[in-house]
Short mmCIF file of C-alpha atoms and ligand atoms in Angstrom, two decimals:
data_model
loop_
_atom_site.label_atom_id
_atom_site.label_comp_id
_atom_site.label_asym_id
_atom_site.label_seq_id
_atom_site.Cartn_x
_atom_site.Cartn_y
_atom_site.Cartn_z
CA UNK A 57 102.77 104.67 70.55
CA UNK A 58 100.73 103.74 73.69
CA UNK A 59 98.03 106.03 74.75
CA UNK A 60 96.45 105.90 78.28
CA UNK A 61 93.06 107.78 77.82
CA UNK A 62 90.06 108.44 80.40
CA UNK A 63 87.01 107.83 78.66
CA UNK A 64 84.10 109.74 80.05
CA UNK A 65 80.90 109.57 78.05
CA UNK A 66 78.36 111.49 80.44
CA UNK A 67 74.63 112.15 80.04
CA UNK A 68 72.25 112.35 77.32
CA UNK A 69 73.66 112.03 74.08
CA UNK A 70 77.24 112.03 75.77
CA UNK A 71 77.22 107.86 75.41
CA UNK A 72 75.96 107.70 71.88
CA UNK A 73 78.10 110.20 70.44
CA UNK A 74 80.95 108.76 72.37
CA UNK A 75 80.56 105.18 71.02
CA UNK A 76 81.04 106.87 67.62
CA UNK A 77 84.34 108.61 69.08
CA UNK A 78 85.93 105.71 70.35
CA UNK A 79 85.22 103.56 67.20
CA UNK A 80 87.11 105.95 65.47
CA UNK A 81 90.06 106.32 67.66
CA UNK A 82 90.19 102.40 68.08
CA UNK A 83 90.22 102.32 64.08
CA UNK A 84 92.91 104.89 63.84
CA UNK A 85 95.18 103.43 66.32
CA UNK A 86 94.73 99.81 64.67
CA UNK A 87 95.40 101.54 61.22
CA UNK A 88 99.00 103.38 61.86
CA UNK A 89 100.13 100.89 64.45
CA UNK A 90 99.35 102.41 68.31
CA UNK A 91 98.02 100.81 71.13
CA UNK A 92 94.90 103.02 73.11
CA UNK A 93 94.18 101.91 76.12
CA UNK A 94 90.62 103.25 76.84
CA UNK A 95 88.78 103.07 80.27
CA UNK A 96 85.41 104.15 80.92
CA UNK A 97 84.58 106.04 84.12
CA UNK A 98 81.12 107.36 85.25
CA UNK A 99 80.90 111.08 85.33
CA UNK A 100 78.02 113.82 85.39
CA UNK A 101 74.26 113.07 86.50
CA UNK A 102 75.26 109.83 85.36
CA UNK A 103 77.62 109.42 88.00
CA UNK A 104 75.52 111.37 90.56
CA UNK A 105 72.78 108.57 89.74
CA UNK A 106 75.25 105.71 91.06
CA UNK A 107 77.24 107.37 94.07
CA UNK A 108 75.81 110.56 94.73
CA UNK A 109 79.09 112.52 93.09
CA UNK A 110 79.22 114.10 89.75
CA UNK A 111 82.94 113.30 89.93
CA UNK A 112 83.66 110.56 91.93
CA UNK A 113 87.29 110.84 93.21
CA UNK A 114 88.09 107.43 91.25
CA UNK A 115 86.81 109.20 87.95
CA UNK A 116 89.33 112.34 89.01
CA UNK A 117 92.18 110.44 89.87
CA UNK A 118 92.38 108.15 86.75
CA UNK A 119 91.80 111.88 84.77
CA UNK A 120 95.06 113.04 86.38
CA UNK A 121 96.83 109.90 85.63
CA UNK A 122 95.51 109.46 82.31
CA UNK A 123 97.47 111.07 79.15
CA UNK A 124 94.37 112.35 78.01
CA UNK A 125 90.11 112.67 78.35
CA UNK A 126 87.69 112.23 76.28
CA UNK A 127 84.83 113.09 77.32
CA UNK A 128 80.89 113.21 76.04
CA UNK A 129 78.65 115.96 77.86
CA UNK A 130 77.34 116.07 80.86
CA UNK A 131 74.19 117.61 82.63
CA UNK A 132 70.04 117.36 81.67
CA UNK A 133 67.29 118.50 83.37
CA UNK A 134 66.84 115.69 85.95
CA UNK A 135 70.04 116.92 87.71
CA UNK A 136 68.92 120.52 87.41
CA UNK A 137 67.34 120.86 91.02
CA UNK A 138 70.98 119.83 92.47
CA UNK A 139 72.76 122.77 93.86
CA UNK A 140 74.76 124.67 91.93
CA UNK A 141 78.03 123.20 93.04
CA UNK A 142 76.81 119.76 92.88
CA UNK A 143 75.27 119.72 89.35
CA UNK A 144 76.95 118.11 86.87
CA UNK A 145 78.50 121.48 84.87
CA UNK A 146 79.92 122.61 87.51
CA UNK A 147 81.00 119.65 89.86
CA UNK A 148 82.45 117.90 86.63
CA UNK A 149 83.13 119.92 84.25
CA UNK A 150 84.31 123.16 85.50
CA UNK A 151 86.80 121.10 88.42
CA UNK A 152 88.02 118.96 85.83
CA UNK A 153 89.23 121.68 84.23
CA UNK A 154 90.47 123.45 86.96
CA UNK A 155 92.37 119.94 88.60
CA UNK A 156 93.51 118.99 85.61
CA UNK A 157 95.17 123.06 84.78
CA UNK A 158 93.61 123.07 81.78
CA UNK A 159 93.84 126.87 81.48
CA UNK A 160 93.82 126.93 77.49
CA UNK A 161 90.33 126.00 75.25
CA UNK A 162 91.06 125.67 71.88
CA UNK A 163 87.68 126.07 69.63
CA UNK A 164 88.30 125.56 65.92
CA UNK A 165 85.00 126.68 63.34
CA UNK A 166 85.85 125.51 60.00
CA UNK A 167 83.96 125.89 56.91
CA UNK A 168 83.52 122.03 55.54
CA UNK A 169 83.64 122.25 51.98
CA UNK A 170 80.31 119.93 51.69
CA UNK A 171 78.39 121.77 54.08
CA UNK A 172 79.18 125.27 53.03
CA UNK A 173 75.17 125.64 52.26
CA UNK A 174 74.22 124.90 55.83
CA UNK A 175 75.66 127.82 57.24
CA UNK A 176 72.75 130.20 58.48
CA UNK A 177 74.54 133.05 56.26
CA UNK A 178 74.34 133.96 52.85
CA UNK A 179 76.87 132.65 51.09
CA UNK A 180 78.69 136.03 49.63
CA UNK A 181 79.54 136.59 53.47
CA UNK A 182 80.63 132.81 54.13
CA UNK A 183 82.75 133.88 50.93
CA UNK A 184 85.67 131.04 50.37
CA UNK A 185 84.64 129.57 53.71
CA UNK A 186 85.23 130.35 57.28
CA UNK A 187 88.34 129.44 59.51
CA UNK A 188 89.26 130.41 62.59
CA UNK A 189 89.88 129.64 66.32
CA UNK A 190 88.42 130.81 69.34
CA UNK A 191 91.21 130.58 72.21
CA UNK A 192 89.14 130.88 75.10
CA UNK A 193 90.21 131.33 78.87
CA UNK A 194 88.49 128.19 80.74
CA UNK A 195 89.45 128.59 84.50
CA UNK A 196 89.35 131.49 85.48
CA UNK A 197 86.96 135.06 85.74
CA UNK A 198 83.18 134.79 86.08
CA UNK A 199 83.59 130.82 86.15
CA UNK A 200 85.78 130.74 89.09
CA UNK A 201 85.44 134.09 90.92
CA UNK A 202 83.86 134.14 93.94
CA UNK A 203 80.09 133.91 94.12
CA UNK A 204 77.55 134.68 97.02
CA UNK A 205 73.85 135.60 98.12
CA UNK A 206 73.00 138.08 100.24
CA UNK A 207 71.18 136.85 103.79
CA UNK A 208 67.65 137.71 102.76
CA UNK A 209 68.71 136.28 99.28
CA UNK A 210 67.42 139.28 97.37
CA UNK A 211 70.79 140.54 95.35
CA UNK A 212 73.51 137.93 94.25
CA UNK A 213 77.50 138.43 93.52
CA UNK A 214 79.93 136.80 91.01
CA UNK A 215 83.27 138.22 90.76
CA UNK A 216 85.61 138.67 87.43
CA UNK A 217 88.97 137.95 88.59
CA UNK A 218 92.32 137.41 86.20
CA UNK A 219 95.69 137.83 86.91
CA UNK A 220 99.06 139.11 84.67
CA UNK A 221 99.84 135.37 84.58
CA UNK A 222 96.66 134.29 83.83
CA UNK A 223 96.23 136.58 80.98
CA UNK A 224 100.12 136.07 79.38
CA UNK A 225 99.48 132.30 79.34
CA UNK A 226 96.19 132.24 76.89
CA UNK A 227 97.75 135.03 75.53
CA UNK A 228 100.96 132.81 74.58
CA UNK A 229 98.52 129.92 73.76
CA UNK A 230 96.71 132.41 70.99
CA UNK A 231 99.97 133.85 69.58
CA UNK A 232 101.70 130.56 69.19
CA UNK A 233 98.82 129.07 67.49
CA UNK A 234 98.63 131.93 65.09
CA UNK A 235 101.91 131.81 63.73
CA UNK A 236 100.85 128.08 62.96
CA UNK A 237 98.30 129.57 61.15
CA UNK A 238 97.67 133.24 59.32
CA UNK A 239 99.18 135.38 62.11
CA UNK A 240 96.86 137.29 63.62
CA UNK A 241 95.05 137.73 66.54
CA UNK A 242 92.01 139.46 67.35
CA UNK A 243 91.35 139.99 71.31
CA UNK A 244 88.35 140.20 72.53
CA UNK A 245 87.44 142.63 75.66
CA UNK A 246 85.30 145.21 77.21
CA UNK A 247 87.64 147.48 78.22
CA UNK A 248 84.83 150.55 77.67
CA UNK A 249 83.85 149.22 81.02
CA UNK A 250 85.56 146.77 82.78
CA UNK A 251 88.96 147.20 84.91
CA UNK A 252 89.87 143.18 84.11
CA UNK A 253 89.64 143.67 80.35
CA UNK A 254 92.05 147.03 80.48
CA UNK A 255 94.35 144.67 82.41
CA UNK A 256 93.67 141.88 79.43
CA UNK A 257 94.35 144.71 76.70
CA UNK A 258 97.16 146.12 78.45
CA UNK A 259 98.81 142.62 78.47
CA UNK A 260 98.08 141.48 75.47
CA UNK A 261 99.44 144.64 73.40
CA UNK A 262 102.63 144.52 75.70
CA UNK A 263 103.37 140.49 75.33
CA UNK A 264 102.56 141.06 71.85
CA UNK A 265 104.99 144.16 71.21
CA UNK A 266 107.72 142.27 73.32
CA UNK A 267 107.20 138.80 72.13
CA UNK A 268 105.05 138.24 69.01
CA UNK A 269 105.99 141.22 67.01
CA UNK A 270 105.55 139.19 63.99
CA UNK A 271 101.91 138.38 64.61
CA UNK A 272 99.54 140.88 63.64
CA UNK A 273 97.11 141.53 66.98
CA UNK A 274 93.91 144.07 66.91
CA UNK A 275 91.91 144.48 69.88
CA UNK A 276 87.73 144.04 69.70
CA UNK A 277 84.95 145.00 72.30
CA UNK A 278 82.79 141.64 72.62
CA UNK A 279 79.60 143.04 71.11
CA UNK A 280 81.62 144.26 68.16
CA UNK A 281 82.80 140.92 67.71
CA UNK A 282 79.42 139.24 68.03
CA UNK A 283 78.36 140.98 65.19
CA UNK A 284 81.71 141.27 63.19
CA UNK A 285 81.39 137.53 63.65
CA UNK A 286 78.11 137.23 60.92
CA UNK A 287 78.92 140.75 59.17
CA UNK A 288 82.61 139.79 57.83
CA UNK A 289 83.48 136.30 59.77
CA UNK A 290 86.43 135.78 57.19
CA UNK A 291 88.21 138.79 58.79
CA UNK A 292 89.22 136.54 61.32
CA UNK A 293 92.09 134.13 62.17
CA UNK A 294 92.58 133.22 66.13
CA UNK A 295 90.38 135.15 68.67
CA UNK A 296 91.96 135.52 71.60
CA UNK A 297 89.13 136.18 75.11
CA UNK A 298 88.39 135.64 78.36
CA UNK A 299 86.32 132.43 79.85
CA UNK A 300 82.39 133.56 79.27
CA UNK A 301 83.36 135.79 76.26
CA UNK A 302 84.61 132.48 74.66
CA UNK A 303 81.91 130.45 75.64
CA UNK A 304 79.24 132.61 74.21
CA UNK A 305 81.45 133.88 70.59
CA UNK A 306 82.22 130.04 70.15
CA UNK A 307 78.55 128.98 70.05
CA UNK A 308 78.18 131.97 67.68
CA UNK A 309 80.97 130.69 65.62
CA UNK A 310 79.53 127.26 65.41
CA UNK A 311 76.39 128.19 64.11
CA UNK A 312 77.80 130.03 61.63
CA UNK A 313 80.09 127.42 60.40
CA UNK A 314 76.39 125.25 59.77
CA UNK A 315 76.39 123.45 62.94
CA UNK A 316 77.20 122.99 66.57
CA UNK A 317 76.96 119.05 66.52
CA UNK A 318 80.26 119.85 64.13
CA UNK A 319 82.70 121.59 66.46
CA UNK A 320 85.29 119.97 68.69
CA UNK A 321 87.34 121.49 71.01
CA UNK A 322 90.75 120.71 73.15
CA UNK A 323 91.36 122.18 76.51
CA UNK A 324 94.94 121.96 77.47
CA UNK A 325 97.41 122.57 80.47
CA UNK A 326 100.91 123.28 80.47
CA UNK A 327 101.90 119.28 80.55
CA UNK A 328 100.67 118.31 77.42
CA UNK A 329 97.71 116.39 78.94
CA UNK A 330 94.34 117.17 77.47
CA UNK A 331 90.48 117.00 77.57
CA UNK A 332 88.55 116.64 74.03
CA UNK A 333 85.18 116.86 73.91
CA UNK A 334 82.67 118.76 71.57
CA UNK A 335 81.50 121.45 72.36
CA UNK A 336 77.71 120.97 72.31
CA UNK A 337 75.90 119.66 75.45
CA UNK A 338 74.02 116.88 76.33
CA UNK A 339 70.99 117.83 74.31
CA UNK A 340 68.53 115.87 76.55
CA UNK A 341 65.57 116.17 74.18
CA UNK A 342 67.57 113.96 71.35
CA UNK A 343 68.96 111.63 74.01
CA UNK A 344 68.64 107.80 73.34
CA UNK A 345 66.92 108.62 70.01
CA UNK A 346 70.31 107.61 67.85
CA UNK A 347 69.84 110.69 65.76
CA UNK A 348 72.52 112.98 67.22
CA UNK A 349 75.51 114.28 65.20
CA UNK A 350 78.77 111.97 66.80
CA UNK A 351 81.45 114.11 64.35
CA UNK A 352 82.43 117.18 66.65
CA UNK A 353 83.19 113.83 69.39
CA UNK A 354 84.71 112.18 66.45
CA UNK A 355 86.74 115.28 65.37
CA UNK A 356 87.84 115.83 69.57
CA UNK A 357 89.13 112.39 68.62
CA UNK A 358 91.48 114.17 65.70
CA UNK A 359 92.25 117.34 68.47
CA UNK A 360 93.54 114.42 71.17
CA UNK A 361 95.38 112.60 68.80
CA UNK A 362 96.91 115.96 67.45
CA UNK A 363 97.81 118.29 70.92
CA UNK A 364 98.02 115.40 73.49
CA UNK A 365 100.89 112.74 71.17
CA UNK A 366 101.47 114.89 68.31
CA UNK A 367 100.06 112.22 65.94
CA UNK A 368 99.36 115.01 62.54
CA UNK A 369 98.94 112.43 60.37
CA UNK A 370 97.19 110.51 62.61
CA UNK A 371 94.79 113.35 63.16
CA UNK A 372 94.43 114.38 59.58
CA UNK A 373 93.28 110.70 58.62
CA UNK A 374 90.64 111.29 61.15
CA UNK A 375 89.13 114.60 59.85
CA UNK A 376 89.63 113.25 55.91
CA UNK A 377 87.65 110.41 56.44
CA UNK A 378 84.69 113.03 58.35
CA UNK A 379 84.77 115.33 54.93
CA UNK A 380 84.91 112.70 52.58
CA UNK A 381 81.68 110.66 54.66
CA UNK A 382 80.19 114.25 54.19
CA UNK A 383 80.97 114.17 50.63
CA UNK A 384 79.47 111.22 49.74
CA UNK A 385 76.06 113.03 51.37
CA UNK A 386 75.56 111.35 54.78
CA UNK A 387 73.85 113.81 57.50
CA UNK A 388 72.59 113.47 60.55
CA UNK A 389 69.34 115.01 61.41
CA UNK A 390 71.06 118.70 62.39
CA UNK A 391 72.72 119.19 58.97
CA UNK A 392 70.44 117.38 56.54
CA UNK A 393 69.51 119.78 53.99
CA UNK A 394 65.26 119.79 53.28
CA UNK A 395 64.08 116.73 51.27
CA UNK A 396 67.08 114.62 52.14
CA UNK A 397 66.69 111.58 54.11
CA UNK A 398 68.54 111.98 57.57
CA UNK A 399 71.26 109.18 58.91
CA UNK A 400 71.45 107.75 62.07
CA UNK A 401 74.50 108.31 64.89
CA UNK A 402 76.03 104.87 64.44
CA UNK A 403 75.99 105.21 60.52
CA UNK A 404 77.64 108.01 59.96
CA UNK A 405 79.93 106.61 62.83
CA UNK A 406 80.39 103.48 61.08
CA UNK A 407 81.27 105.22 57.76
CA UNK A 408 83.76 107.46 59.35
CA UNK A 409 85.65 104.34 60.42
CA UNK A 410 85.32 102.81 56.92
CA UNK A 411 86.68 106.04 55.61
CA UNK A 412 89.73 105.91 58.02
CA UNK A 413 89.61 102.20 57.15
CA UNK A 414 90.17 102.76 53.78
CA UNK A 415 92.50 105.55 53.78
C1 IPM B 45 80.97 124.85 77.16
C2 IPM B 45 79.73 124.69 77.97
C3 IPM B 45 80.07 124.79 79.44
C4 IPM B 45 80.71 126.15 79.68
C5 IPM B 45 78.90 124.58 80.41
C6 IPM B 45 78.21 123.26 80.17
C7 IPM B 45 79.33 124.73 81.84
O1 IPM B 45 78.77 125.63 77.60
O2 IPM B 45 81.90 124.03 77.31
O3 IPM B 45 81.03 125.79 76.36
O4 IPM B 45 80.00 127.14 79.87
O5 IPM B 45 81.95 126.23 79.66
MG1 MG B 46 79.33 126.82 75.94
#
């Protein structure tokens, strides 16, 4: 198979981690036969630094015509004094997802069988392990509504808008992927208080009851969540929620799981085409220091190869070779346990590519 991919590494520890990422893919794609043709294109402060743009209109256009994105993180505290529609979250990220339709952010936090005594909770409520997937909304409410300032800049607006459409689309996304999985959904609202989540609830139930009768769906407020989330986190399968309700439970859930520098994450349109990327940030204060974790990047890697060309085996080489390099004890800095000597990005790169090597 050929595959046309935008490579975007962005800021801080977006190009180190994303060396790792492409090493992998390059290895996979040598190792089963396909051809990936990778281009790099500037994006984020990174960008801003050459041409004054975030997202240069050469980086957007080669995104649309490009099968899929991988992409690093972008943003860091140099660029934080842009405007708020010029920094790099917003001018890259948040358009890129909104040009490219990619309505559908798939978060997976998985247990890893090696790391089960990193997790920040005791282990009788880890239990046999966690796994589960946030489906979060990524462009539309708070994100995307409209925002203002008053004249004498003293009170501020951001508006929660989602549609019927909107809602049955994620919704879709959350039931499908359940039935791949254990069948059952959990949505996520605050429908106590808020007139867009009694639209989501209302939705849901009725796509469910008309559609997905055979996947089990309960309903949660978000702060029950946040805290059914480290009281019982085994209870759940796919959560289903709205675009900051999923950004905030899917930090949650990567902690839990032992750590964010492990979770990757697709975000996918209705064509098939795709942006991977992990979903930590640019964590400025590790940048350049070659100590950050590359595996959530590498594991986007497995998510791409998975939901953009429908490569399973492909992808399941990938995330083999990331458990077994955890087996054999390698760690990076954010999941070493105390005493034990931490690796550096490019090693426990290299070894995941010696793993998929080998396999
Ligand atoms: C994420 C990030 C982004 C978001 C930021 C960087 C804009 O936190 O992908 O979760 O809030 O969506
Ligand atoms: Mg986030």
């Amino acid at each position: 198979m050929k595959m046309k991919i935008a490579v975007i590494a962005g800021d801080g520890i977006g190009p180190e981690i994303m060396t790792e990422a492409v090493r992998a893919l390059r290895t996979v794609s040598d190792r089963f036969g396909h051809t990936a043709e990778l281009t790099e294109y500037p994006v984020g402060g990174a960008a801003y630094d050459l041409c004054g743009d975030c997202l240069p209109e050469e980086t957007l256009q080669a995104c649309r015509e490009a099968d899929a994105v991988l992409l690093g993180a972008v943003g860091g505290p140099k660029w934080d004094a842009l405007p708020a529609e010029k920094r790099p979250e917003r001018r890259a990220l948040l358009t890129l997802r909104s040009e490219l339709g990619l309505f559908g952010n798939l978060r997976p936090a998985k247990t890893w069988e090696a790391l089960k005594e990193a997790s920040p909770l005791k282990a009788e409520i880890v239990g046999e392990g966690i796994d589960l997937l946030v489906v979060r909304e990524l462009t539309g409410g708070l994100y995307f509504g409209e925002k203002r300032r008053s004249g004498d800049g003293r009170s501020a607006f951001d508006g929660l808008p989602y549609s019927v459409d909107e809602i049955e689309r994620i919704a879709r996304t959350a039931f499908d992927a359940a039935r791949k999985r254990r069948g059952k959904v959990t949505s996520v609202d605050k429908a106590n208080i808020l007139e867009t989540s009694r639209l989501w609830r209302e939705t849901v139930t009725a796509l469910g009851r008309s559609e997905y009768s055979d996947v089990e769906l309960d309903h949660l407020y978000v702060d029950n969540a946040a805290m059914q989330l480290v009281r019982r986190p085994g209870q759940f399968d796919v959560i289903l929620t709205e675009n900051m309700f999923g950004d905030i439970l899917s930090d949650e859930a990567s902690q839990i799981t032992g750590s964010i520098g492990m979770l990757p994450s697709a975000s996918i349109g209705a064509g098939g085409k795709g942006m991977y990327e992990p979903i930590h940030g640019s964590a400025p204060d590790i940048a350049g220091r070659g100590i950050a974790n590359p595996l959530a990047a590498i594991l986007s890697v497995a998510m791409l190869l998975r939901y953009s060309f429908g490569l399973a085996d492909e992808a399941d080489t990938v995330e083999r070779a990331v458990g077994a390099v955890l087996a054999e004890g390698l760690r990076t800095a954010d999941i070493a346990r105390p005493g034990e000597t931490p690796v550096s990005t490019v090693a426990i790169g290299a070894a995941v590519s010696a793993a998929i090597r080998r396999a």
